């Protein structure tokens, strides 16, 4: 977060952390901010997080977020979230875009349980483990996600449970009906290995 947007991102993260702590459901940072907090060098101008949604009232969540000056960035963000499992948000004071995914899957429940509180300029915020970030990134699978996977593997390869990651990537590849994703993921693993 060492760029000109750092104060805005910090303020947005602090506001989101406060709102989600007040809401009370398990939550954590994912996406670019989490990748940065896990030690990689990259830039981002938004905040991605996830919150456990089983039994959660989306309207109540939106109300709590609004109290922390986090508002929808589209009309009827709550209905969009019910339809698409993601709240598209904006931190009003900083203008920072946010995406808050509604977590339901067993993988997400496990990832949320394992999240590690990290310091974000004086505030402890739960952050996904590197291996869980790799799985999230393997599902999203954009160019920047593949680059993040490679960086995370290089930095954390010794501590990552690679058989677990491979199993989850394989399961998601099957669900997405993209079996080639497993071999593409293996190529990233090979590239990240020390020569």
PDB file of C-alpha atoms in Angstrom, residues 1-2 24 27 37 42 45 51 59-60 83 85 93-94 106 108 125 132 137 142-143 145 164 168 176 178 184 193:
ATOM      1  CA  UNK A   1       0.000   0.000   0.000  1.00  0.00           C
ATOM      2  CA  UNK A   2       2.989   2.255  -0.466  1.00  0.00           C
ATOM      3  CA  UNK A  24     -20.425 -10.011  13.923  1.00  0.00           C
ATOM      4  CA  UNK A  27     -15.008 -12.026   7.669  1.00  0.00           C
ATOM      5  CA  UNK A  37      -0.432  -7.804   3.229  1.00  0.00           C
ATOM      6  CA  UNK A  42       1.726  -4.856  -6.355  1.00  0.00           C
ATOM      7  CA  UNK A  45      -6.973   0.941  -5.499  1.00  0.00           C
ATOM      8  CA  UNK A  51     -18.215 -12.262   5.018  1.00  0.00           C
ATOM      9  CA  UNK A  59     -30.348  -5.588   4.540  1.00  0.00           C
ATOM     10  CA  UNK A  60     -29.029  -5.556   8.117  1.00  0.00           C
ATOM     11  CA  UNK A  83     -28.783 -12.290  -6.848  1.00  0.00           C
ATOM     12  CA  UNK A  85     -23.465 -12.966  -3.891  1.00  0.00           C
ATOM     13  CA  UNK A  93     -15.032   9.656   2.569  1.00  0.00           C
ATOM     14  CA  UNK A  94     -12.201   8.234   0.452  1.00  0.00           C
ATOM     15  CA  UNK A 106     -17.451 -25.094   2.616  1.00  0.00           C
ATOM     16  CA  UNK A 108     -14.971 -20.350   2.308  1.00  0.00           C
ATOM     17  CA  UNK A 125      -7.885  -7.160  10.390  1.00  0.00           C
ATOM     18  CA  UNK A 132      -6.487 -19.696   0.503  1.00  0.00           C
ATOM     19  CA  UNK A 137      -7.182 -16.379  -7.338  1.00  0.00           C
ATOM     20  CA  UNK A 142      -7.602 -13.218 -14.656  1.00  0.00           C
ATOM     21  CA  UNK A 143      -4.073 -12.252 -15.744  1.00  0.00           C
ATOM     22  CA  UNK A 145      -4.764 -13.331 -10.487  1.00  0.00           C
ATOM     23  CA  UNK A 164      -4.721 -29.104  -0.382  1.00  0.00           C
ATOM     24  CA  UNK A 168      -9.359 -27.338  -4.206  1.00  0.00           C
ATOM     25  CA  UNK A 176     -16.494 -24.479 -13.595  1.00  0.00           C
ATOM     26  CA  UNK A 178     -12.686 -25.962 -17.102  1.00  0.00           C
ATOM     27  CA  UNK A 184      -2.493 -24.328 -16.217  1.00  0.00           C
ATOM     28  CA  UNK A 193       9.784 -23.240  -8.041  1.00  0.00           C
TER      29      UNK A 193
END
